[in-house]
Short mmCIF file of C-alpha atoms in Angstrom, two decimals:
data_model
loop_
_atom_site.label_atom_id
_atom_site.label_comp_id
_atom_site.label_asym_id
_atom_site.label_seq_id
_atom_site.Cartn_x
_atom_site.Cartn_y
_atom_site.Cartn_z
CA UNK A 257 113.51 118.97 73.89
CA UNK A 258 110.18 120.09 72.42
CA UNK A 259 107.06 120.07 74.53
CA UNK A 260 103.64 119.34 73.03
CA UNK A 261 101.46 122.36 73.57
CA UNK A 262 97.74 121.84 73.34
CA UNK A 263 95.39 124.64 72.23
CA UNK A 264 93.89 126.53 75.13
CA UNK A 265 90.18 125.72 74.81
CA UNK A 266 88.17 122.62 73.99
CA UNK A 267 86.88 124.23 70.80
CA UNK A 268 90.43 125.13 69.76
CA UNK A 269 91.56 121.57 70.37
CA UNK A 270 88.67 120.11 68.41
CA UNK A 271 89.21 122.47 65.47
CA UNK A 272 92.94 121.72 65.39
CA UNK A 273 92.40 117.96 65.46
CA UNK A 274 89.70 118.00 62.77
CA UNK A 275 91.81 120.21 60.51
CA UNK A 276 94.85 117.98 60.98
CA UNK A 277 92.86 114.82 60.26
CA UNK A 278 91.30 116.36 57.16
CA UNK A 279 94.75 117.39 55.92
CA UNK A 280 96.19 113.90 56.50
CA UNK A 281 93.22 112.32 54.74
CA UNK A 282 93.58 114.63 51.75
CA UNK A 283 97.36 114.38 51.43
CA UNK A 284 98.14 110.80 52.49
CA UNK A 285 94.89 108.84 52.30
CA UNK A 286 92.68 106.97 54.73
CA UNK A 287 95.44 104.72 56.07
CA UNK A 288 97.31 107.77 57.34
CA UNK A 289 94.43 108.80 59.59
CA UNK A 290 95.50 107.04 62.78
CA UNK A 291 94.99 108.46 66.24
CA UNK A 292 98.74 108.70 66.74
CA UNK A 293 99.35 110.51 63.45
CA UNK A 294 96.44 112.89 63.92
CA UNK A 295 97.48 113.73 67.47
CA UNK A 296 101.03 114.45 66.34
CA UNK A 297 99.87 116.59 63.41
CA UNK A 298 97.49 118.56 65.64
CA UNK A 299 100.06 119.02 68.41
CA UNK A 300 98.00 117.30 71.11
CA UNK A 301 98.29 114.19 73.26
CA UNK A 302 96.59 111.04 71.93
CA UNK A 303 94.20 110.69 74.93
CA UNK A 304 92.77 114.08 73.96
CA UNK A 305 91.33 112.54 70.80
CA UNK A 306 89.45 109.92 72.78
CA UNK A 307 88.07 112.52 75.18
CA UNK A 308 86.81 114.62 72.28
CA UNK A 309 85.64 112.01 69.80
CA UNK A 310 85.32 108.70 71.64
CA UNK A 311 86.96 106.60 68.91
CA UNK A 312 88.15 106.73 65.31
CA UNK A 313 84.61 106.64 63.93
CA UNK A 314 83.82 109.72 65.99
CA UNK A 315 86.87 111.47 64.57
CA UNK A 316 85.95 110.49 61.00
CA UNK A 317 82.43 111.81 61.60
CA UNK A 318 83.87 115.14 62.73
CA UNK A 319 86.09 115.32 59.65
CA UNK A 320 83.07 114.53 57.48
CA UNK A 321 81.12 117.33 59.14
CA UNK A 322 84.03 119.68 58.48
CA UNK A 323 84.42 118.74 54.80
CA UNK A 324 80.74 118.29 53.98
CA UNK A 325 79.31 121.27 55.86
CA UNK A 326 79.25 123.63 52.90
CA UNK A 327 77.97 120.88 50.58
CA UNK A 328 75.03 119.88 52.78
CA UNK A 329 74.20 123.48 53.61
CA UNK A 330 74.15 124.34 49.93
CA UNK A 331 71.88 121.40 49.17
CA UNK A 332 69.48 122.27 51.97
CA UNK A 333 69.43 125.91 50.94
CA UNK A 334 68.44 124.90 47.44
CA UNK A 335 65.68 122.57 48.66
CA UNK A 336 62.97 124.56 46.88
CA UNK A 337 64.95 124.23 43.66
CA UNK A 338 63.60 125.20 40.27
CA UNK A 339 60.02 124.10 40.70
CA UNK A 340 60.68 120.96 38.64
CA UNK A 341 61.16 118.11 41.17
CA UNK A 342 62.73 115.78 38.59
CA UNK A 343 65.29 118.38 37.46
CA UNK A 344 66.09 119.18 41.08
CA UNK A 345 66.67 115.51 41.86
CA UNK A 346 69.05 115.27 38.89
CA UNK A 347 70.95 118.30 40.20
CA UNK A 348 71.22 116.75 43.66
CA UNK A 349 72.39 113.43 42.19
CA UNK A 350 75.12 115.15 40.16
CA UNK A 351 76.28 117.08 43.22
CA UNK A 352 76.44 113.88 45.28
CA UNK A 353 78.49 112.04 42.66
CA UNK A 354 80.78 115.04 42.10
CA UNK A 355 81.42 115.34 45.83
CA UNK A 356 82.26 111.66 46.16
CA UNK A 357 84.70 111.76 43.24
CA UNK A 358 86.35 114.92 44.58
CA UNK A 359 86.75 113.43 48.09
CA UNK A 360 87.44 109.73 47.47
CA UNK A 361 89.18 108.93 50.74
CA UNK A 362 86.49 110.54 52.88
CA UNK A 363 83.70 108.94 50.85
CA UNK A 364 85.31 105.52 51.22
CA UNK A 365 85.64 105.94 54.99
CA UNK A 366 82.00 107.01 55.33
CA UNK A 367 80.82 104.09 53.18
CA UNK A 368 83.02 101.45 54.78
CA UNK A 369 81.25 98.36 56.19
CA UNK A 370 81.37 98.01 59.95
CA UNK A 371 80.68 101.61 60.91
CA UNK A 372 78.49 101.61 64.00
CA UNK A 373 76.20 104.42 62.78
CA UNK A 374 75.84 106.63 59.71
CA UNK A 375 77.74 109.90 59.82
CA UNK A 376 75.60 112.85 61.00
CA UNK A 377 76.59 114.64 57.80
CA UNK A 378 75.35 111.68 55.75
CA UNK A 379 72.11 111.66 57.74
CA UNK A 380 71.63 115.35 56.95
CA UNK A 381 72.16 114.62 53.27
CA UNK A 382 69.55 111.83 53.42
CA UNK A 383 67.06 114.28 54.91
CA UNK A 384 67.63 116.63 51.97
CA UNK A 385 67.06 113.69 49.62
CA UNK A 386 63.93 112.76 51.54
CA UNK A 387 62.56 116.26 50.94
CA UNK A 388 63.21 116.03 47.21
CA UNK A 389 61.52 112.64 47.00
CA UNK A 390 58.53 114.01 48.90
CA UNK A 391 58.13 116.66 46.21
CA UNK A 392 58.06 113.94 43.55
CA UNK A 393 55.39 112.11 45.51
CA UNK A 394 53.36 115.27 46.00
CA UNK A 395 53.43 115.80 42.23
CA UNK A 396 51.99 112.31 41.75
CA UNK A 397 55.09 111.07 39.93
CA UNK A 398 56.25 108.18 42.14
CA UNK A 399 55.55 104.55 41.30
CA UNK A 400 56.81 103.41 44.72
CA UNK A 401 56.38 104.73 48.23
CA UNK A 402 58.66 107.51 49.42
CA UNK A 403 60.81 105.41 51.76
CA UNK A 404 61.52 102.84 49.06
CA UNK A 405 62.43 105.64 46.63
CA UNK A 406 64.82 107.27 49.12
CA UNK A 407 66.53 103.95 49.80
CA UNK A 408 66.88 103.10 46.11
CA UNK A 409 68.31 106.51 45.18
CA UNK A 410 70.74 106.50 48.11
CA UNK A 411 71.95 102.97 47.34
CA UNK A 412 72.34 103.68 43.62
CA UNK A 413 74.16 106.96 44.23
CA UNK A 414 76.62 105.42 46.68
CA UNK A 415 77.21 102.46 44.40
CA UNK A 416 77.83 104.70 41.41
CA UNK A 417 80.46 106.72 43.25
CA UNK A 418 82.24 103.63 44.58
CA UNK A 419 82.19 101.98 41.14
CA UNK A 420 83.72 105.05 39.52
CA UNK A 421 86.36 105.36 42.24
CA UNK A 422 87.55 101.83 41.48
CA UNK A 423 88.57 102.91 37.96
CA UNK A 424 91.52 105.20 37.13
CA UNK A 425 90.35 108.71 36.28
CA UNK A 426 91.40 108.49 32.63
CA UNK A 427 89.44 105.26 32.12
CA UNK A 428 86.17 106.20 33.80
CA UNK A 429 82.92 105.98 31.86
CA UNK A 430 81.85 109.62 31.75
CA UNK A 431 78.26 108.65 31.00
CA UNK A 432 77.84 106.04 33.74
CA UNK A 433 76.34 108.34 36.37
CA UNK A 434 73.69 109.74 34.01
CA UNK A 435 72.87 106.26 32.69
CA UNK A 436 72.36 104.85 36.18
CA UNK A 437 70.13 107.78 37.12
CA UNK A 438 68.06 107.44 33.94
CA UNK A 439 67.51 103.73 34.62
CA UNK A 440 66.62 104.47 38.23
CA UNK A 441 64.13 107.19 37.34
CA UNK A 442 62.56 104.88 34.78
CA UNK A 443 61.81 102.46 37.60
CA UNK A 444 60.74 105.09 40.13
CA UNK A 445 58.71 107.62 38.17
CA UNK A 446 55.52 107.71 36.22
CA UNK A 447 55.52 109.39 32.82
CA UNK A 448 52.72 111.69 33.99
CA UNK A 449 51.15 112.57 37.36
CA UNK A 450 48.77 110.05 38.85
CA UNK A 451 45.13 110.47 37.75
CA UNK A 452 41.93 108.74 38.65
CA UNK A 453 42.60 105.71 36.44
CA UNK A 454 46.22 105.32 37.51
CA UNK A 455 45.47 102.60 40.03
CA UNK A 456 45.17 102.55 43.83
CA UNK A 457 48.87 102.42 44.58
CA UNK A 458 49.82 105.60 42.70
CA UNK A 459 46.83 107.41 44.15
CA UNK A 460 47.63 106.29 47.71
CA UNK A 461 51.25 107.44 47.39
CA UNK A 462 50.19 110.84 46.07
CA UNK A 463 47.39 111.28 48.60
CA UNK A 464 49.68 110.43 51.52
CA UNK A 465 51.69 113.60 50.85
CA UNK A 466 48.58 115.74 51.43
CA UNK A 467 47.53 114.19 54.75
CA UNK A 468 49.53 116.60 57.00
CA UNK A 469 47.74 119.59 55.45
CA UNK A 470 44.17 118.26 55.36
CA UNK A 471 41.80 120.67 57.15
CA UNK A 472 39.13 119.69 59.66
CA UNK A 473 41.07 116.79 61.17
CA UNK A 474 42.77 116.41 64.51
CA UNK A 475 46.43 115.42 64.75
CA UNK A 476 45.35 111.96 65.88
CA UNK A 477 43.05 111.59 62.88
CA UNK A 478 45.79 112.68 60.48
CA UNK A 479 48.19 110.20 62.09
CA UNK A 480 45.63 107.39 61.76
CA UNK A 481 44.95 108.24 58.11
CA UNK A 482 48.69 108.32 57.39
CA UNK A 483 49.06 104.90 59.02
CA UNK A 484 46.21 103.48 56.93
CA UNK A 485 47.71 104.81 53.71
CA UNK A 486 51.17 103.51 54.61
CA UNK A 487 49.73 100.04 55.29
CA UNK A 488 47.78 100.14 52.03
CA UNK A 489 50.85 101.15 49.99
CA UNK A 490 52.94 98.40 51.57
CA UNK A 491 50.23 95.80 50.93
CA UNK A 492 49.91 96.89 47.32
CA UNK A 493 53.69 96.75 46.91
CA UNK A 494 53.76 93.17 48.16
CA UNK A 495 50.71 92.04 46.17
#
């Protein structure tokens, strides 16, 4: 009779479980990632999974961290990019879509309705996106405020991946991703940086990016100015 032998340390257990879950996800799909199957594949008792991860969402988050670690680290490391904020956003978009298509089961799990919270790995990716959008705003290229731009890009990127995953590989529209991004950028970006006659909204969005670095102001004054600009941008958006 075989006896289940758990790895000797908590870190060993966690690594074994995450690796087993990632392997099951890759080889057999999302439906195969059950606590019972993962525990058996990792050689641990099922209660161990709950002690380590809390529930299945916690386990999926850990798998996402494992699979996405190199991807997010690479994106963050390239945050300064080429010096062209539009080109860098295109590169990030392509990487996001490519990752989703290469890891369909994981992407579907992370995007599934009903998750209690976003995956930490997904949150890290959003922060990278937020930095890229900030560079667009600092260059005076955004038509909308930064938060709206981040939300629109994230929603469009996720939707593009899910739409492509619904179609067999040999029938996918190879130009869909680029077409969606082009349409999105047409709505988000100005053809040229904001100038004095560009209107108050474009100027407020661009000026807001400089507030943290303005000299001669206290932190409280910078915070108040940022609040004023944010209120102005929102009012102009709703006008």
